[in-house]
Coordinates of C-alpha atoms in Angstrom, one line a residue:
M1 CA -62.0 126.1 -72.6
S2 CA -58.7 125.4 -74.4
L3 CA -55.2 124.2 -73.4
A4 CA -52.2 126.0 -74.8
H5 CA -48.5 126.0 -73.7
G6 CA -49.5 124.2 -70.4
K7 CA -52.1 126.9 -69.5
L8 CA -55.8 126.4 -69.3
R9 CA -58.0 129.2 -70.9
L10 CA -61.4 129.6 -69.2
R11 CA -64.1 131.7 -70.9
T12 CA -65.4 133.4 -67.7
A13 CA -65.4 136.8 -66.1
N14 CA -64.6 135.6 -62.6
M15 CA -61.1 135.4 -61.3
A16 CA -60.0 133.6 -58.1
R17 CA -57.3 131.6 -56.4
L18 CA -58.3 127.9 -56.6
R19 CA -57.2 125.2 -54.3
E20 CA -57.5 121.6 -55.6
R21 CA -58.2 118.7 -53.3
C22 CA -58.4 115.0 -53.7
D23 CA -59.8 112.7 -51.0
G24 CA -59.4 115.5 -48.5
D25 CA -55.7 116.3 -49.3
V26 CA -54.6 119.5 -51.0
R27 CA -52.9 118.7 -54.3
G28 CA -52.2 122.1 -55.7
E29 CA -53.1 125.8 -56.0
Y30 CA -53.9 127.8 -59.1
H31 CA -54.1 131.5 -59.9
A32 CA -56.5 133.0 -62.4
Q33 CA -55.4 136.2 -64.3
A34 CA -57.3 138.2 -66.9
A35 CA -55.7 137.9 -70.4
G36 CA -57.5 139.7 -73.3
D37 CA -61.1 138.4 -73.6
G38 CA -60.4 135.4 -71.4
V39 CA -58.8 134.2 -68.2
I40 CA -55.6 132.2 -67.9
L41 CA -55.3 129.6 -65.1
T42 CA -51.7 129.0 -64.0
Q43 CA -50.5 126.5 -61.4
S44 CA -48.9 128.5 -58.6
T45 CA -48.1 125.7 -56.1
V46 CA -47.6 122.0 -56.6
H47 CA -47.8 120.0 -53.4
N48 CA -45.5 117.1 -52.9
A49 CA -46.6 114.2 -55.1
R50 CA -45.1 111.8 -52.7
R51 CA -48.1 112.4 -50.5
W52 CA -50.0 110.0 -52.7
W53 CA -47.7 107.3 -51.4
S54 CA -47.5 108.4 -47.8
L55 CA -48.8 106.1 -45.1
R56 CA -51.7 108.3 -44.3
S57 CA -52.8 108.5 -47.9
F58 CA -52.6 104.8 -48.3
L59 CA -54.7 104.1 -45.2
V60 CA -57.3 106.6 -46.3
E61 CA -57.6 105.3 -49.9
A62 CA -57.5 101.6 -48.8
F63 CA -59.9 101.7 -45.9
L64 CA -62.2 104.7 -46.3
P65 CA -64.7 105.4 -49.1
Q66 CA -63.6 107.7 -51.8
G67 CA -64.6 111.3 -51.0
F68 CA -64.6 110.7 -47.2
P69 CA -66.0 112.4 -45.2
D70 CA -68.4 114.1 -47.6
S71 CA -69.5 110.8 -49.2
V72 CA -70.8 109.2 -46.0
C73 CA -73.2 110.1 -43.3
E74 CA -72.3 112.0 -40.2
D75 CA -72.4 108.9 -37.9
Y76 CA -70.0 106.9 -40.1
V77 CA -66.9 107.3 -38.0
R78 CA -68.6 106.8 -34.6
Y79 CA -70.3 103.6 -35.8
Q80 CA -67.2 102.2 -37.5
V81 CA -65.0 102.7 -34.4
W82 CA -67.4 100.8 -32.2
D83 CA -68.0 98.2 -34.9
T84 CA -64.3 97.6 -35.3
L85 CA -63.8 97.1 -31.5
Q86 CA -66.7 94.6 -31.4
A87 CA -65.4 92.7 -34.4
F88 CA -62.0 92.3 -32.6
C89 CA -63.7 91.0 -29.4
S90 CA -65.9 88.6 -31.4
S91 CA -62.9 87.2 -33.3
I92 CA -61.0 86.4 -30.1
T93 CA -63.9 84.5 -28.5
G94 CA -64.6 82.8 -31.8
Q95 CA -61.1 81.4 -31.8
L96 CA -61.6 80.0 -28.3
A97 CA -64.8 78.4 -29.6
T98 CA -63.1 76.9 -32.6
H99 CA -60.5 75.3 -30.3
A100 CA -63.2 73.8 -28.2
V101 CA -65.1 72.4 -31.2
L102 CA -62.0 70.8 -32.6
K103 CA -61.2 69.3 -29.3
G104 CA -64.7 67.9 -29.1
V105 CA -64.6 66.2 -32.6
G106 CA -61.5 64.4 -31.5
V107 CA -58.4 66.4 -32.6
G108 CA -55.6 65.2 -30.4
N109 CA -57.6 62.1 -29.4
E110 CA -56.1 58.9 -30.7
A111 CA -59.4 57.0 -30.2
A112 CA -61.4 59.4 -32.5
T113 CA -61.9 58.6 -36.1
A114 CA -61.9 60.9 -39.1
T115 CA -65.3 59.5 -40.3
A116 CA -67.0 60.3 -37.0
A117 CA -65.6 63.8 -37.1
A118 CA -66.7 64.3 -40.7
M119 CA -70.2 63.1 -39.9
T120 CA -70.4 65.5 -36.9
W121 CA -69.2 68.4 -39.1
M122 CA -71.7 67.6 -41.9
L123 CA -74.6 67.4 -39.4
R124 CA -73.5 70.8 -37.9
D125 CA -73.3 72.4 -41.4
G126 CA -76.6 70.9 -42.5
T127 CA -78.4 72.2 -39.5
G128 CA -77.1 75.7 -40.2
M129 CA -78.2 75.6 -43.8
V130 CA -81.7 74.6 -43.0
G131 CA -81.9 77.2 -40.2
R132 CA -80.6 79.9 -42.6
I133 CA -83.4 79.2 -45.1
A134 CA -86.1 79.0 -42.5
F135 CA -85.2 82.2 -40.7
A136 CA -84.9 84.2 -44.0
W137 CA -88.4 82.9 -45.0
Y138 CA -90.0 83.6 -41.6
N139 CA -88.6 87.0 -40.8
G140 CA -86.7 88.4 -43.8
T141 CA -89.0 91.3 -44.4
D142 CA -88.5 92.8 -40.9
L143 CA -84.7 93.0 -41.1
D144 CA -84.7 96.2 -43.1
N145 CA -87.4 97.9 -41.0
N146 CA -85.7 97.1 -37.6
S147 CA -82.0 96.8 -38.6
K148 CA -80.8 98.2 -35.3
Q149 CA -82.7 95.7 -33.2
W150 CA -81.8 92.7 -35.3
R151 CA -78.2 93.8 -35.3
L152 CA -78.2 93.4 -31.5
V153 CA -80.1 90.1 -31.7
A154 CA -77.5 88.8 -34.1
D155 CA -74.6 89.7 -31.8
V156 CA -76.3 88.2 -28.7
L157 CA -77.0 85.0 -30.6
N158 CA -73.4 85.0 -31.8
D159 CA -72.2 85.1 -28.2
V160 CA -74.7 82.4 -27.2
A161 CA -73.4 80.1 -30.0
I162 CA -69.8 80.7 -28.8
F163 CA -70.8 79.9 -25.2
V164 CA -72.5 76.6 -26.3
E165 CA -69.4 75.6 -28.4
L166 CA -67.1 76.3 -25.4
L167 CA -69.4 74.2 -23.2
S168 CA -69.7 71.3 -25.7
P169 CA -66.5 69.3 -24.9
A170 CA -67.7 69.0 -21.3
F171 CA -70.7 67.0 -22.5
P172 CA -69.5 64.4 -25.0
S173 CA -72.8 62.6 -25.0
Y174 CA -74.6 65.7 -26.2
F175 CA -71.8 67.1 -28.3
V176 CA -73.5 66.7 -31.7
L177 CA -76.7 68.2 -30.4
L178 CA -74.9 71.2 -28.9
V179 CA -72.8 72.0 -32.0
C180 CA -75.9 71.7 -34.2
F181 CA -77.7 74.2 -31.9
S182 CA -74.7 76.4 -32.1
S183 CA -74.7 76.1 -35.9
L184 CA -78.4 77.0 -36.0
A185 CA -77.7 80.2 -33.9
R186 CA -74.9 81.1 -36.2
A187 CA -77.1 80.7 -39.2
I188 CA -79.5 83.3 -37.8
V189 CA -76.5 85.5 -37.1
G190 CA -75.4 85.2 -40.7
V191 CA -78.8 86.1 -42.2
A192 CA -79.6 88.9 -39.7
G193 CA -76.1 90.3 -39.7
G194 CA -75.8 90.3 -43.4
A195 CA -79.2 91.8 -44.1
T196 CA -78.8 94.5 -41.5
R197 CA -75.3 95.2 -42.8
A198 CA -76.8 95.9 -46.2
A199 CA -79.4 98.3 -44.7
L200 CA -76.6 100.1 -42.7
T201 CA -74.5 100.4 -45.9
Q202 CA -77.4 102.1 -47.7
H203 CA -77.8 104.5 -44.8
Q204 CA -74.0 105.3 -44.7
A205 CA -73.6 105.8 -48.5
R206 CA -74.5 109.4 -49.4
A207 CA -72.9 109.7 -52.8
N208 CA -74.4 106.7 -54.7
N209 CA -71.4 104.8 -53.4
T210 CA -73.0 101.8 -51.7
G211 CA -70.5 99.4 -53.4
D212 CA -67.5 101.4 -52.3
V213 CA -68.7 101.7 -48.7
S214 CA -69.4 98.0 -48.5
A215 CA -66.0 97.1 -50.0
K216 CA -64.2 99.4 -47.6
D217 CA -66.1 98.0 -44.7
G218 CA -65.0 94.5 -45.8
S219 CA -61.4 95.7 -45.8
Q220 CA -61.7 97.2 -42.3
E221 CA -63.2 93.9 -41.0
T222 CA -60.4 91.9 -42.7
V223 CA -57.7 93.9 -41.0
V224 CA -59.5 93.6 -37.6
N225 CA -59.8 89.8 -38.1
L226 CA -56.1 89.6 -39.0
C227 CA -55.1 91.5 -35.8
A228 CA -57.4 89.2 -33.8
L229 CA -55.8 86.2 -35.5
L230 CA -52.3 87.4 -34.5
T231 CA -53.5 88.0 -31.0
G232 CA -55.1 84.6 -30.9
L233 CA -51.9 82.9 -31.9
V234 CA -50.3 84.3 -28.8
V235 CA -53.3 84.0 -26.4
T236 CA -54.8 80.6 -27.3
P237 CA -51.8 78.5 -26.5
L238 CA -51.5 80.2 -23.1
V239 CA -55.1 79.5 -22.0
A240 CA -55.8 76.2 -23.9
G241 CA -55.0 74.0 -21.0
N242 CA -56.6 76.2 -18.4
Q243 CA -60.4 76.3 -18.3
V244 CA -60.5 79.0 -15.7
F245 CA -58.4 81.4 -17.9
T246 CA -60.4 80.4 -20.9
W247 CA -63.8 81.2 -19.3
M248 CA -62.4 84.5 -17.8
L249 CA -61.2 85.5 -21.3
F250 CA -64.5 84.6 -22.8
L251 CA -66.5 86.6 -20.2
V252 CA -64.3 89.7 -20.5
F253 CA -64.4 89.8 -24.3
T254 CA -68.1 88.9 -24.4
F255 CA -68.9 91.8 -22.2
L256 CA -66.8 94.1 -24.3
H257 CA -68.4 92.7 -27.4
L258 CA -71.9 93.4 -26.3
F259 CA -71.0 96.9 -24.9
C260 CA -69.4 97.9 -28.1
N261 CA -72.3 96.6 -30.2
Y262 CA -74.8 98.6 -28.1
C263 CA -72.6 101.8 -28.5
A264 CA -72.4 101.1 -32.3
V265 CA -76.1 100.8 -32.7
R266 CA -76.8 103.8 -30.5
A267 CA -74.4 105.8 -32.7
L268 CA -76.6 105.3 -35.7
Q269 CA -78.9 108.1 -36.7
F270 CA -81.3 107.0 -39.4
D271 CA -83.2 109.8 -41.2
E272 CA -85.8 107.4 -42.5
F273 CA -88.9 106.4 -40.6
N274 CA -89.5 102.9 -39.4
S275 CA -92.5 102.1 -37.2
R276 CA -90.8 102.8 -33.9
R277 CA -89.3 106.2 -35.0
A278 CA -92.4 107.2 -36.8
E279 CA -94.6 106.5 -33.7
I280 CA -92.2 108.5 -31.5
V281 CA -92.1 111.5 -33.8
I282 CA -95.8 111.5 -34.7
N283 CA -96.9 111.2 -31.0
H284 CA -94.6 114.0 -30.1
Y285 CA -96.0 116.1 -32.9
L286 CA -99.6 115.4 -31.9
A287 CA -98.8 116.4 -28.3
S288 CA -96.7 119.5 -29.0
G289 CA -97.1 120.5 -32.6
F290 CA -93.3 120.1 -33.2
V291 CA -91.3 117.4 -35.0
L292 CA -88.3 115.8 -33.4
T293 CA -85.1 115.7 -35.3
P294 CA -83.6 112.4 -36.5
A295 CA -81.0 112.6 -33.7
E296 CA -83.6 113.1 -31.0
A297 CA -85.9 110.4 -32.3
N298 CA -83.0 107.9 -32.6
R299 CA -82.0 108.5 -29.0
R300 CA -85.5 107.7 -27.9
E301 CA -85.9 104.7 -30.1
P302 CA -86.1 101.5 -27.9
L303 CA -83.6 98.8 -28.9
F304 CA -85.1 95.9 -26.8
A305 CA -88.9 96.3 -27.2
W306 CA -89.3 93.0 -29.1
T307 CA -93.0 92.6 -28.3
W308 CA -93.8 96.0 -29.8
H309 CA -94.8 95.2 -33.4
Q310 CA -95.2 98.4 -35.4
G311 CA -96.8 100.1 -32.3
G312 CA -100.1 98.2 -32.7
V313 CA -100.5 99.3 -36.3
T314 CA -100.6 96.7 -39.2
L315 CA -100.0 98.2 -42.6
G316 CA -101.3 96.0 -45.4
A317 CA -103.6 93.9 -43.2
T318 CA -105.8 91.2 -44.6
L319 CA -109.5 91.9 -44.9
A320 CA -110.1 88.6 -43.0
A321 CA -108.8 90.3 -39.8
A322 CA -111.9 92.6 -39.8
A323 CA -114.5 90.0 -40.7
N324 CA -117.8 90.2 -38.8
T325 CA -117.1 93.7 -37.5
S326 CA -118.8 97.0 -38.1
L327 CA -117.1 98.6 -41.1
Q328 CA -119.5 101.4 -42.2
H329 CA -116.9 104.1 -42.4
T330 CA -114.1 101.7 -43.4
M331 CA -116.2 100.4 -46.3
T332 CA -116.8 103.9 -47.6
R333 CA -113.0 104.5 -47.6
L334 CA -112.4 101.1 -49.3
L335 CA -114.7 102.1 -52.1
K336 CA -113.2 105.6 -52.6
G337 CA -109.6 105.7 -51.5
D338 CA -106.3 103.7 -51.9
F339 CA -106.2 102.8 -48.2
A340 CA -108.7 102.5 -45.3
V341 CA -108.2 102.3 -41.5
T342 CA -110.2 100.3 -39.1
V343 CA -110.1 99.0 -35.5
A344 CA -110.1 95.4 -34.5
G345 CA -109.9 94.8 -30.8
R346 CA -106.8 96.7 -29.6
S347 CA -105.1 96.8 -33.0
V348 CA -105.4 99.4 -35.8
L349 CA -105.5 97.8 -39.2
V350 CA -104.7 99.6 -42.5
F351 CA -106.1 98.0 -45.7
L352 CA -104.2 98.9 -48.8
S353 CA -105.6 98.8 -52.4
T354 CA -103.7 97.6 -55.4
K355 CA -103.4 101.3 -56.4
F356 CA -101.5 102.1 -53.2
D357 CA -98.2 103.9 -53.6
D358 CA -95.8 101.7 -51.7
I359 CA -93.1 104.4 -51.7
R360 CA -94.9 107.6 -50.7
G361 CA -98.1 106.1 -49.3
P362 CA -97.1 104.4 -46.1
L363 CA -96.3 107.5 -44.1
P364 CA -99.8 109.2 -44.6
A365 CA -101.5 105.9 -43.8
F366 CA -99.4 105.4 -40.7
F367 CA -100.0 109.0 -39.6
E368 CA -103.7 108.5 -39.7
A369 CA -103.5 105.2 -37.9
Q370 CA -101.5 106.9 -35.1
I371 CA -104.3 109.5 -34.8
V372 CA -106.8 106.7 -34.5
K373 CA -104.8 105.2 -31.7
H374 CA -104.6 108.6 -30.0
V375 CA -108.4 109.2 -30.3
L376 CA -109.1 105.7 -29.0
S377 CA -107.0 106.3 -25.9
H378 CA -108.5 109.8 -25.4
P379 CA -112.2 109.5 -26.3
R380 CA -113.2 112.6 -24.4
A381 CA -113.4 115.9 -26.2
S382 CA -109.9 117.4 -26.8
S383 CA -108.9 121.0 -27.0
G384 CA -105.1 120.4 -27.1
P385 CA -102.6 122.6 -28.9
L386 CA -103.0 120.5 -32.1
L387 CA -105.9 118.0 -32.0
Q388 CA -109.3 119.4 -31.3
Y389 CA -112.4 117.2 -31.5
A390 CA -115.7 116.4 -29.7
D391 CA -116.5 113.2 -27.7
V392 CA -116.3 110.0 -29.7
A393 CA -118.7 107.2 -28.8
S394 CA -118.1 104.5 -31.4
N395 CA -115.3 103.1 -33.6
D396 CA -116.9 104.7 -36.7
S397 CA -116.9 108.1 -35.0
V398 CA -113.3 107.5 -34.1
L399 CA -112.4 106.7 -37.7
R400 CA -114.2 109.7 -39.1
T401 CA -112.6 112.0 -36.6
A402 CA -109.1 110.6 -37.3
E403 CA -109.6 111.0 -41.1
Q404 CA -110.6 114.6 -40.7
L405 CA -107.6 115.3 -38.4
A406 CA -105.2 113.5 -40.7
R407 CA -106.3 115.5 -43.7
T408 CA -105.8 118.7 -41.7
H409 CA -102.5 118.0 -40.1
Y410 CA -100.5 115.6 -42.3
A411 CA -99.2 118.3 -44.8
P412 CA -97.8 120.5 -42.0
F413 CA -96.3 117.5 -40.3
A414 CA -94.6 116.3 -43.5
E415 CA -93.3 119.9 -44.2
Q416 CA -91.9 120.1 -40.6
A417 CA -90.4 116.6 -41.0
N418 CA -88.5 117.5 -44.1
L419 CA -87.2 120.7 -42.5
A420 CA -86.1 118.7 -39.5
G421 CA -84.0 116.4 -41.7
W422 CA -86.4 113.4 -42.2
R423 CA -86.8 111.7 -45.6
T424 CA -90.5 111.5 -46.2
D425 CA -90.2 110.1 -49.7
K426 CA -88.8 106.8 -48.5
T427 CA -89.8 104.9 -45.4
M428 CA -89.2 101.5 -43.7
L429 CA -92.6 101.1 -42.2
G430 CA -92.9 97.4 -43.2
C431 CA -96.1 97.1 -45.3
R432 CA -97.4 93.5 -45.5
G433 CA -98.3 92.1 -48.8
W434 CA -102.1 92.0 -48.7
R435 CA -103.9 94.3 -51.2
Y436 CA -107.5 94.6 -52.1
E437 CA -109.2 95.6 -55.4
L438 CA -112.8 96.3 -56.4
M439 CA -114.5 93.8 -58.6
A440 CA -117.2 94.5 -61.1
N441 CA -120.6 93.0 -60.1

């Protein structure tokens, strides 16, 4: 390839008209023509360069990731629209809460002292700091696995915190306690919201552009907050002295905030398995022999089933959970494989060895655990379209049957899952940290 007299020479036998795009806009057209032993590429059309400075181009470049829409996932626009609306509603109610808290600490009250206000504010901030650390320690590992559910929890807690702050001036004797509780709730919101936002950004970025997607999301949020600020400058003085209007405004925008958040979370279509989506897809496969697409599984995924922890399956369980139980088949697996499944009460435990592949291994282990659950709930002989087995009378026979069925059916399941659009090389099944290793006698 060489450049001469403003023309680009291409050593190729193909000729075609070429159209050049940048960020979705057509910038020019080129015409290829044979010339001797090469091809000369000449520019036939130059589109107005001022398009770079048009309002549309500015908005696209300032607020959308480079390469949009090809550089993001299909649900990006739907999610961002609902997320923008919920952010606006939250900002409006947040301004009402700020007004109430400032009133509670004594702004406008001649009898209030700056020292008392500062002490209240420090106690409020300190409670939030402690709460942030405690929540991240207690539940940080579950935020990636169940980002949809925790996103909703964060937004509900945010509205609860705003409600408490609006209520606090009416109870001056309990004002410090109420604002500390509100700060604690906001701390959980900050941790859960930030962590789930990171998980959502990784889902949305499809061109190794996580940083760009995150930065543009920040720009979108800033503009929304600015619009809400301007709206608040008009609305807040109008309702500040009227408690009825204040609470009516809070209720309306809180309802809209929760509704928009639900729609935003429902718009997400993750193509990675977490425990809920994996159980839905695997159970459907065991019953029908077909794998649900990510869109179908995401529609069926429950968003409020908080008591459902990994569908009764614990990946990376401690051996102490199965102490003093019959483990004949499980011990055989422990000695030979990199994971072993057992039953303890109504739970299915999966023990993982130090050789376990934490990236590719969780899905096969979870698949076998789901078959164990299925056989436990259907102990009679089965001649279904996929699972066929004889009667099972003990836990060991359940485990042996499940292992044989998993060896037979996992490879076809994984192949169908890949064809349906699932990523089987990366999962969010939430393995715990316990690992076992064999020791020399």
